[in-house]
Amino acid sequence: MTDQPSSVVDDLADRFWEALLELQPTTATMYGDERYADRLEDPSDVGRAKELALWRSTRRETESIPIDGLSVEDRITVDMIKVICDLGIEAQDQRTDVLRVVDQMGGPQTLLPVVTQFQKADTPERFEKYESRLRAYPAFMAANSDLLREGRASGLTAPRIVVERTIAQLERILEAPVDESPIPATAQVASEADRERVREIVRDVVRPADRVFLDSLRGDYLAASREDPGLWSAPNGDALYRTQIRAWTTVDMDPALIHQIGLDELETIDEERRAISAAAGYGDDTVALRKAQDDDPANCPRTKDELLERAREDIARALTIAPRYFGTMPRAGLEVRPVEEYKEARVLLPAGCRRGTPGHLLRERVRPAEPKVHEARDDDLPRGRARPPLPDLARDGEPEAQRVPPPRRGAYVEGWGLYSERLADEMGLFRTEGERFGMLDAQAWRAARLVVDTGLHALRWSRQQSIDFLLSAGLSATDATIETDRYIAWPGQALTYKLGQRAIESLRRELTERDGSRFDLREFHDQVLGHGSLPLATLARELPTWVTTPA
């Protein structure tokens, strides 16, 4: 090979990324690339064949690249390309697209509202592309209806509860006035006349396509849907679930082992919760302590401003303490803002890597069901205050995602988030034992996810078994039901949190034993965060070489 290894890797990564953006135009839009902003993905056999050809040809090229002599970042890039291609080929072989087409959270009916938030349509040229994309929606949904028919014919259908929830969602969308549609409401247009044009397209083009898809779901597909919610009940279901485990976590693990890990984690967390309960005078009655926490006015912000101010105080405290635990601090700041009504209830937006804009922790408006101050929830405080918004940077300050698309980031990203909840305790960021109890509830929640996901999809649990187990782990009835239905629709996603956390904690123990008193926790955290979102196997292999032993 005449080319230098690094240039070969760069060339492959660049070509792969460019080809993928063309095949996934809405992904391109979300990364700020406007070249394909006039089109949608092609879920037809033609589009699928193009993707499969890309996975196979790129994977073959990785085999010709000698790993010896590559830089750290180049080894990471090759690893990520291999993982992406292997998972893509496996998904195509098992036709997971036929299953994904019905999903109340991420199905095709959700695409336009999401991409509209990223797509600029504020010039004539941009608006023309946006209009073309909206008008491509009927063909896109027709191809998805073909997938429904294919799934019905092969028996590879979604669980009935997922179909019913998707039908209910589409019915709500179609019953609402067009003025209330999130598409025109969030369209980034230059004038009210353009917004009115978007409303017309939604009424005349988008909604009729949704009605056709809804009719397809209501008809023979609903009748053919799987009554048992677990993936085990689908044709080749056990293999499908192993694929989903690998896709979400980037590791291959036996579902039975994961199930037991969840039970063991819960037992450990329960011991910690009972200790706090006993010290507070409630004995082993953690339910009574939780109710007392919920009823305590000190834990219930009375206004939005009070909630935001508390979050800002916590962020300020964390940033003061963080340099003792992190060598590299974010160049951009972190702002706390109330979330816009049309966005998700709780969202953490990372800092803009190139622009140097601050990251945003967006807090939801106060509602009767507002999480209490003592509760530690996903992407919320106190986890947020121990999760510095370090951008995913590769070489020369370029975002890693700009160099090569990452595989699903779940296990790394969610694992770090859950690790940081424990780190917040280590940093002394919890003001009270009640706050620590809230953190432990959140840890138990994620441990329970290991149990219910594997229970549903491998061990043949019923939906009610999952709900009952989550209730016993400390979740409310509403949360237990929502969680169960979420993981019926997304097999494997629930595993990312605890498995990712355990991987990071295991590496920390390994390096602490290796280096003893010379172990540098600040360097450990910098190296975990400093190379972008990684497959867990890559992190486990490379991290010990990145964290150096001081002389």
XYZ file of N, CA and C in Angstrom, residues 6 19 35-36 39 61 69 116 159 164 181 196 216 245 273 298 316 328 334 337 346 367 375 400 406 438 512 519:
84
model
N -2.834 6.718 7.802
C -3.765 7.753 8.253
C -4.560 8.333 7.100
N -21.380 9.205 1.618
C -22.376 8.287 1.055
C -23.550 8.101 2.006
N -27.366 19.999 1.688
C -27.344 19.558 0.290
C -28.541 18.683 -0.070
N -29.023 17.900 0.885
C -30.091 16.945 0.587
C -31.394 17.323 1.297
N -35.279 16.224 0.257
C -35.732 14.837 0.108
C -35.834 14.146 1.462
N -13.439 -2.802 2.733
C -12.285 -1.894 2.715
C -11.576 -1.848 4.062
N 0.386 0.601 13.673
C 0.903 1.877 13.199
C -0.130 2.974 13.100
N -38.092 19.251 11.071
C -38.462 20.657 10.904
C -37.742 21.542 11.911
N -45.760 -5.539 18.221
C -46.696 -5.939 19.275
C -47.978 -5.111 19.212
N -51.478 -0.178 18.725
C -52.592 0.602 19.280
C -52.144 1.998 19.682
N -50.491 21.944 14.571
C -49.458 21.004 14.134
C -48.075 21.559 14.460
N -47.917 30.165 6.457
C -49.242 29.795 5.974
C -49.129 28.792 4.838
N -53.914 1.824 6.962
C -53.175 0.565 6.832
C -52.980 -0.095 8.192
N -29.600 -6.036 21.147
C -28.658 -5.817 22.249
C -27.348 -5.267 21.709
N -30.728 2.083 50.005
C -31.967 2.821 50.260
C -32.507 2.515 51.657
N -40.399 21.487 50.941
C -39.053 21.919 50.555
C -38.607 21.277 49.256
N -23.708 26.038 39.345
C -22.586 26.852 39.819
C -21.754 26.087 40.845
N -9.967 18.681 32.112
C -10.422 19.513 30.996
C -11.845 19.960 31.271
N -22.547 26.648 30.487
C -23.769 25.858 30.574
C -24.868 26.771 31.074
N -32.297 27.020 30.909
C -33.405 27.744 30.295
C -34.693 26.936 30.446
N -37.875 17.321 28.995
C -36.601 17.611 29.644
C -35.502 17.272 28.664
N -45.538 21.587 36.563
C -46.860 20.986 36.431
C -47.144 20.215 37.716
N -35.450 14.263 43.610
C -35.397 13.187 42.633
C -34.271 13.423 41.642
N -16.303 14.538 16.530
C -16.118 13.159 16.072
C -17.192 12.759 15.077
N -21.256 7.917 14.328
C -21.122 6.940 15.403
C -22.193 5.879 15.304
N -33.011 10.037 46.359
C -33.525 10.248 45.009
C -32.581 9.713 43.954
N -7.430 1.674 38.804
C -7.079 1.989 40.190
C -6.211 0.883 40.770
N -3.000 6.557 40.772
C -4.139 6.695 39.859
C -4.624 8.139 39.836
